[in-house]
Amino acid sequence: EMGVPVVFTFAWASTDVDYEMTVAPFVDQVKGPEDLHNPAYYYYQNVYPAKAIQSYGGVLVGGSDAPVDVRDPRPFVNIQMAVTRSGEDGEVLNPDQRIDIQTAIAAYTINGALALNQSDLTGSITVGKRADMIVLDRNLIELAEAGRAGEIGETNVLLTLFDGAIVHDELAAQ
């Protein structure tokens, strides 16, 4: 109800038994790795509860945890994980908490600007804002809607405009 922004590093919303065994025992009485992904357990039901927070009025914001996790913030890997929650092993971590592609994109654009108190300047393509935008080599929405959300992490930025000026042009470099 308060519209509180909640920041998620969605890349971590995937199965990783070694990591989960360092966290889950503080949350639930798991006896071993076999209990981590049991839907009956509290931990599994509540791990990275993005959809639940959104349903209760929370504003989802996408983070990266860079350089803690990896040096590159990897926004497209994080968007892919927000939508799929599927790790390298193919297992989906609490599928009920997946969010749709539009929500994931908003988490990294307008909601990020909102959390930084910058939504009047950036975060959406709107007359009067700074004209910060990117052009991608693929359509993220079409990928997700075609059941190919697992390819979102491979996205490349072709063009970057910052305050209306081109600061990166992959096409001109070719």
PDB file of C-alpha atoms in Angstrom:
ATOM      1  CA  GLU A   1       0.000   0.000   0.000  1.00  0.00           C
ATOM      2  CA  MET A   2       2.915   2.345   0.682  1.00  0.00           C
ATOM      3  CA  GLY A   3       4.557   1.659  -2.686  1.00  0.00           C
ATOM      4  CA  VAL A   4       7.852   0.877  -0.988  1.00  0.00           C
ATOM      5  CA  PRO A   5      10.628   0.038  -3.474  1.00  0.00           C
ATOM      6  CA  VAL A   6      12.175  -3.388  -2.915  1.00  0.00           C
ATOM      7  CA  VAL A   7      15.458  -4.059  -4.707  1.00  0.00           C
ATOM      8  CA  PHE A   8      16.187  -7.557  -5.966  1.00  0.00           C
ATOM      9  CA  THR A   9      19.305  -8.963  -7.557  1.00  0.00           C
ATOM     10  CA  PHE A  10      17.271 -11.337  -9.694  1.00  0.00           C
ATOM     11  CA  ALA A  11      20.327 -13.279 -10.868  1.00  0.00           C
ATOM     12  CA  TRP A  12      20.329 -14.846  -7.416  1.00  0.00           C
ATOM     13  CA  ALA A  13      16.730 -16.051  -7.789  1.00  0.00           C
ATOM     14  CA  SER A  14      17.927 -19.396  -9.058  1.00  0.00           C
ATOM     15  CA  THR A  15      18.925 -22.708  -7.598  1.00  0.00           C
ATOM     16  CA  ASP A  16      22.429 -22.893  -6.159  1.00  0.00           C
ATOM     17  CA  VAL A  17      22.631 -25.653  -3.572  1.00  0.00           C
ATOM     18  CA  ASP A  18      26.000 -24.579  -2.133  1.00  0.00           C
ATOM     19  CA  TYR A  19      24.800 -21.020  -1.552  1.00  0.00           C
ATOM     20  CA  GLU A  20      21.334 -22.033  -0.389  1.00  0.00           C
ATOM     21  CA  MET A  21      22.780 -24.375   2.236  1.00  0.00           C
ATOM     22  CA  THR A  22      24.505 -21.344   3.785  1.00  0.00           C
ATOM     23  CA  VAL A  23      21.190 -19.431   4.005  1.00  0.00           C
ATOM     24  CA  ALA A  24      18.240 -21.831   4.289  1.00  0.00           C
ATOM     25  CA  PRO A  25      19.178 -23.351   7.693  1.00  0.00           C
ATOM     26  CA  PHE A  26      18.785 -19.879   9.232  1.00  0.00           C
ATOM     27  CA  VAL A  27      15.266 -19.627   7.783  1.00  0.00           C
ATOM     28  CA  ASP A  28      13.913 -23.174   7.925  1.00  0.00           C
ATOM     29  CA  GLN A  29      14.730 -26.539   9.445  1.00  0.00           C
ATOM     30  CA  VAL A  30      16.128 -28.196   6.352  1.00  0.00           C
ATOM     31  CA  LYS A  31      17.817 -31.525   6.957  1.00  0.00           C
ATOM     32  CA  GLY A  32      19.946 -31.347   3.818  1.00  0.00           C
ATOM     33  CA  PRO A  33      20.117 -30.262   0.185  1.00  0.00           C
ATOM     34  CA  GLU A  34      17.176 -32.494  -0.728  1.00  0.00           C
ATOM     35  CA  ASP A  35      14.886 -30.271   1.372  1.00  0.00           C
ATOM     36  CA  LEU A  36      15.892 -26.969  -0.249  1.00  0.00           C
ATOM     37  CA  HIS A  37      13.437 -27.125  -3.134  1.00  0.00           C
ATOM     38  CA  ASN A  38      10.567 -28.817  -1.368  1.00  0.00           C
ATOM     39  CA  PRO A  39       7.462 -26.642  -1.981  1.00  0.00           C
ATOM     40  CA  ALA A  40       6.190 -27.523   1.507  1.00  0.00           C
ATOM     41  CA  TYR A  41       9.089 -25.726   3.196  1.00  0.00           C
ATOM     42  CA  TYR A  42       8.881 -22.099   4.312  1.00  0.00           C
ATOM     43  CA  TYR A  43      12.226 -21.264   2.725  1.00  0.00           C
ATOM     44  CA  TYR A  44      11.170 -22.438  -0.721  1.00  0.00           C
ATOM     45  CA  GLN A  45       7.795 -20.688  -0.509  1.00  0.00           C
ATOM     46  CA  ASN A  46       9.402 -17.372   0.422  1.00  0.00           C
ATOM     47  CA  VAL A  47      12.750 -17.238  -1.346  1.00  0.00           C
ATOM     48  CA  TYR A  48      12.996 -14.072  -3.470  1.00  0.00           C
ATOM     49  CA  PRO A  49       9.256 -13.281  -3.155  1.00  0.00           C
ATOM     50  CA  ALA A  50       9.116 -10.803  -6.040  1.00  0.00           C
ATOM     51  CA  LYS A  51       5.604 -11.624  -7.272  1.00  0.00           C
ATOM     52  CA  ALA A  52       4.177 -11.577  -3.729  1.00  0.00           C
ATOM     53  CA  ILE A  53       5.724  -8.196  -2.988  1.00  0.00           C
ATOM     54  CA  GLN A  54       4.362  -6.838  -6.265  1.00  0.00           C
ATOM     55  CA  SER A  55       0.912  -8.286  -5.491  1.00  0.00           C
ATOM     56  CA  TYR A  56       0.889  -6.475  -2.150  1.00  0.00           C
ATOM     57  CA  GLY A  57       1.749  -3.128  -3.750  1.00  0.00           C
ATOM     58  CA  GLY A  58       5.523  -3.117  -3.426  1.00  0.00           C
ATOM     59  CA  VAL A  59       7.510  -1.521  -6.228  1.00  0.00           C
ATOM     60  CA  LEU A  60      10.057  -3.942  -7.686  1.00  0.00           C
ATOM     61  CA  VAL A  61      13.463  -2.468  -8.490  1.00  0.00           C
ATOM     62  CA  GLY A  62      16.224  -4.368 -10.253  1.00  0.00           C
ATOM     63  CA  GLY A  63      19.708  -4.365  -8.839  1.00  0.00           C
ATOM     64  CA  SER A  64      22.894  -6.154  -9.803  1.00  0.00           C
ATOM     65  CA  ASP A  65      25.038  -6.592  -6.697  1.00  0.00           C
ATOM     66  CA  ALA A  66      28.021  -5.727  -8.893  1.00  0.00           C
ATOM     67  CA  PRO A  67      30.866  -5.947  -8.191  1.00  0.00           C
ATOM     68  CA  VAL A  68      30.059  -8.425  -5.388  1.00  0.00           C
ATOM     69  CA  ASP A  69      28.576 -11.158  -7.579  1.00  0.00           C
ATOM     70  CA  VAL A  70      30.445 -10.266 -10.774  1.00  0.00           C
ATOM     71  CA  ARG A  71      32.069  -7.072 -12.010  1.00  0.00           C
ATOM     72  CA  ASP A  72      29.542  -6.507 -14.838  1.00  0.00           C
ATOM     73  CA  PRO A  73      26.062  -5.517 -13.589  1.00  0.00           C
ATOM     74  CA  ARG A  74      24.481  -7.836 -16.242  1.00  0.00           C
ATOM     75  CA  PRO A  75      21.013  -6.243 -16.432  1.00  0.00           C
ATOM     76  CA  PHE A  76      19.815  -8.657 -19.123  1.00  0.00           C
ATOM     77  CA  VAL A  77      20.907 -11.720 -17.141  1.00  0.00           C
ATOM     78  CA  ASN A  78      18.989 -10.288 -14.186  1.00  0.00           C
ATOM     79  CA  ILE A  79      15.892  -9.617 -16.325  1.00  0.00           C
ATOM     80  CA  GLN A  80      16.077 -13.163 -17.683  1.00  0.00           C
ATOM     81  CA  MET A  81      16.245 -14.562 -14.153  1.00  0.00           C
ATOM     82  CA  ALA A  82      13.348 -12.392 -12.964  1.00  0.00           C
ATOM     83  CA  VAL A  83      11.180 -13.904 -15.685  1.00  0.00           C
ATOM     84  CA  THR A  84      12.457 -17.501 -15.652  1.00  0.00           C
ATOM     85  CA  ARG A  85      14.020 -18.092 -12.203  1.00  0.00           C
ATOM     86  CA  SER A  86      15.741 -20.976 -13.934  1.00  0.00           C
ATOM     87  CA  GLY A  87      19.350 -21.758 -13.097  1.00  0.00           C
ATOM     88  CA  GLU A  88      22.000 -23.472 -15.159  1.00  0.00           C
ATOM     89  CA  ASP A  89      20.663 -26.825 -13.980  1.00  0.00           C
ATOM     90  CA  GLY A  90      17.254 -26.004 -15.524  1.00  0.00           C
ATOM     91  CA  GLU A  91      15.480 -26.169 -12.167  1.00  0.00           C
ATOM     92  CA  VAL A  92      13.090 -23.286 -11.451  1.00  0.00           C
ATOM     93  CA  LEU A  93      13.319 -21.734  -7.995  1.00  0.00           C
ATOM     94  CA  ASN A  94       9.805 -21.133  -6.664  1.00  0.00           C
ATOM     95  CA  PRO A  95       8.057 -20.574 -10.024  1.00  0.00           C
ATOM     96  CA  ASP A  96       5.103 -18.842  -8.334  1.00  0.00           C
ATOM     97  CA  GLN A  97       7.386 -15.853  -7.725  1.00  0.00           C
ATOM     98  CA  ARG A  98       8.324 -15.263 -11.383  1.00  0.00           C
ATOM     99  CA  ILE A  99       7.374 -11.860 -12.760  1.00  0.00           C
ATOM    100  CA  ASP A 100       6.350 -10.970 -16.304  1.00  0.00           C
ATOM    101  CA  ILE A 101       8.696  -9.289 -18.755  1.00  0.00           C
ATOM    102  CA  GLN A 102       7.004  -5.882 -18.558  1.00  0.00           C
ATOM    103  CA  THR A 103       7.401  -5.850 -14.768  1.00  0.00           C
ATOM    104  CA  ALA A 104      11.045  -6.910 -15.076  1.00  0.00           C
ATOM    105  CA  ILE A 105      11.791  -4.134 -17.564  1.00  0.00           C
ATOM    106  CA  ALA A 106      10.036  -1.594 -15.341  1.00  0.00           C
ATOM    107  CA  ALA A 107      12.179  -2.772 -12.411  1.00  0.00           C
ATOM    108  CA  TYR A 108      15.279  -1.696 -14.329  1.00  0.00           C
ATOM    109  CA  THR A 109      13.898   1.528 -15.792  1.00  0.00           C
ATOM    110  CA  ILE A 110      11.090   3.614 -14.329  1.00  0.00           C
ATOM    111  CA  ASN A 111      11.081   1.847 -10.950  1.00  0.00           C
ATOM    112  CA  GLY A 112      14.839   2.295 -10.616  1.00  0.00           C
ATOM    113  CA  ALA A 113      14.442   5.988 -11.356  1.00  0.00           C
ATOM    114  CA  LEU A 114      11.612   6.165  -8.801  1.00  0.00           C
ATOM    115  CA  ALA A 115      13.745   4.521  -6.109  1.00  0.00           C
ATOM    116  CA  LEU A 116      16.498   7.077  -6.762  1.00  0.00           C
ATOM    117  CA  ASN A 117      13.993   9.942  -6.701  1.00  0.00           C
ATOM    118  CA  GLN A 118      14.845  10.632 -10.365  1.00  0.00           C
ATOM    119  CA  SER A 119      11.611   9.645 -12.115  1.00  0.00           C
ATOM    120  CA  ASP A 120      10.965  13.240 -13.174  1.00  0.00           C
ATOM    121  CA  LEU A 121      14.291  13.171 -15.079  1.00  0.00           C
ATOM    122  CA  THR A 122      14.719   9.648 -16.412  1.00  0.00           C
ATOM    123  CA  GLY A 123      13.386   6.091 -16.370  1.00  0.00           C
ATOM    124  CA  SER A 124      10.955   6.406 -19.272  1.00  0.00           C
ATOM    125  CA  ILE A 125      10.901   7.900 -22.741  1.00  0.00           C
ATOM    126  CA  THR A 126       8.769  10.958 -22.055  1.00  0.00           C
ATOM    127  CA  VAL A 127       8.827  14.509 -23.398  1.00  0.00           C
ATOM    128  CA  GLY A 128      10.828  16.695 -21.028  1.00  0.00           C
ATOM    129  CA  LYS A 129      13.000  13.905 -19.632  1.00  0.00           C
ATOM    130  CA  ARG A 130      16.722  13.501 -20.303  1.00  0.00           C
ATOM    131  CA  ALA A 131      16.481  11.128 -23.299  1.00  0.00           C
ATOM    132  CA  ASP A 132      18.535   8.381 -21.670  1.00  0.00           C
ATOM    133  CA  MET A 133      17.851   5.235 -23.686  1.00  0.00           C
ATOM    134  CA  ILE A 134      19.333   2.193 -25.355  1.00  0.00           C
ATOM    135  CA  VAL A 135      18.719   0.237 -28.555  1.00  0.00           C
ATOM    136  CA  LEU A 136      19.018  -3.532 -28.222  1.00  0.00           C
ATOM    137  CA  ASP A 137      19.835  -6.289 -30.671  1.00  0.00           C
ATOM    138  CA  ARG A 138      16.623  -8.168 -29.814  1.00  0.00           C
ATOM    139  CA  ASN A 139      13.099  -7.572 -28.548  1.00  0.00           C
ATOM    140  CA  LEU A 140      12.925  -8.757 -24.927  1.00  0.00           C
ATOM    141  CA  ILE A 141       9.127  -8.748 -24.842  1.00  0.00           C
ATOM    142  CA  GLU A 142       8.846 -10.880 -27.980  1.00  0.00           C
ATOM    143  CA  LEU A 143      11.397 -13.348 -26.600  1.00  0.00           C
ATOM    144  CA  ALA A 144       9.488 -13.744 -23.341  1.00  0.00           C
ATOM    145  CA  GLU A 145       6.111 -14.026 -25.045  1.00  0.00           C
ATOM    146  CA  ALA A 146       7.497 -16.654 -27.456  1.00  0.00           C
ATOM    147  CA  GLY A 147       8.700 -18.816 -24.553  1.00  0.00           C
ATOM    148  CA  ARG A 148      12.334 -17.901 -25.233  1.00  0.00           C
ATOM    149  CA  ALA A 149      13.019 -15.829 -22.112  1.00  0.00           C
ATOM    150  CA  GLY A 150      16.106 -17.970 -21.541  1.00  0.00           C
ATOM    151  CA  GLU A 151      17.778 -16.000 -24.364  1.00  0.00           C
ATOM    152  CA  ILE A 152      17.325 -12.562 -22.770  1.00  0.00           C
ATOM    153  CA  GLY A 153      20.684 -12.758 -21.001  1.00  0.00           C
ATOM    154  CA  GLU A 154      22.452 -12.818 -24.388  1.00  0.00           C
ATOM    155  CA  THR A 155      21.147  -9.332 -25.276  1.00  0.00           C
ATOM    156  CA  ASN A 156      23.621  -6.721 -26.487  1.00  0.00           C
ATOM    157  CA  VAL A 157      23.295  -2.943 -26.476  1.00  0.00           C
ATOM    158  CA  LEU A 158      23.742  -1.485 -29.960  1.00  0.00           C
ATOM    159  CA  LEU A 159      23.274   2.190 -29.167  1.00  0.00           C
ATOM    160  CA  THR A 160      23.270   4.238 -25.960  1.00  0.00           C
ATOM    161  CA  LEU A 161      21.973   7.780 -25.638  1.00  0.00           C
ATOM    162  CA  PHE A 162      22.683   9.728 -22.466  1.00  0.00           C
ATOM    163  CA  ASP A 163      20.907  13.030 -22.083  1.00  0.00           C
ATOM    164  CA  GLY A 164      20.108  12.824 -25.797  1.00  0.00           C
ATOM    165  CA  ALA A 165      23.727  12.394 -26.920  1.00  0.00           C
ATOM    166  CA  ILE A 166      25.111   9.176 -28.420  1.00  0.00           C
ATOM    167  CA  VAL A 167      27.743   7.818 -26.031  1.00  0.00           C
ATOM    168  CA  HIS A 168      27.974   4.285 -27.446  1.00  0.00           C
ATOM    169  CA  ASP A 169      27.333   3.181 -31.030  1.00  0.00           C
ATOM    170  CA  GLU A 170      28.122  -0.459 -31.734  1.00  0.00           C
ATOM    171  CA  LEU A 171      26.840  -0.160 -35.283  1.00  0.00           C
ATOM    172  CA  ALA A 172      29.222   2.681 -36.149  1.00  0.00           C
ATOM    173  CA  ALA A 173      32.119   0.636 -34.759  1.00  0.00           C
ATOM    174  CA  GLN A 174      31.482  -2.155 -37.305  1.00  0.00           C
TER     175      GLN A 174
END
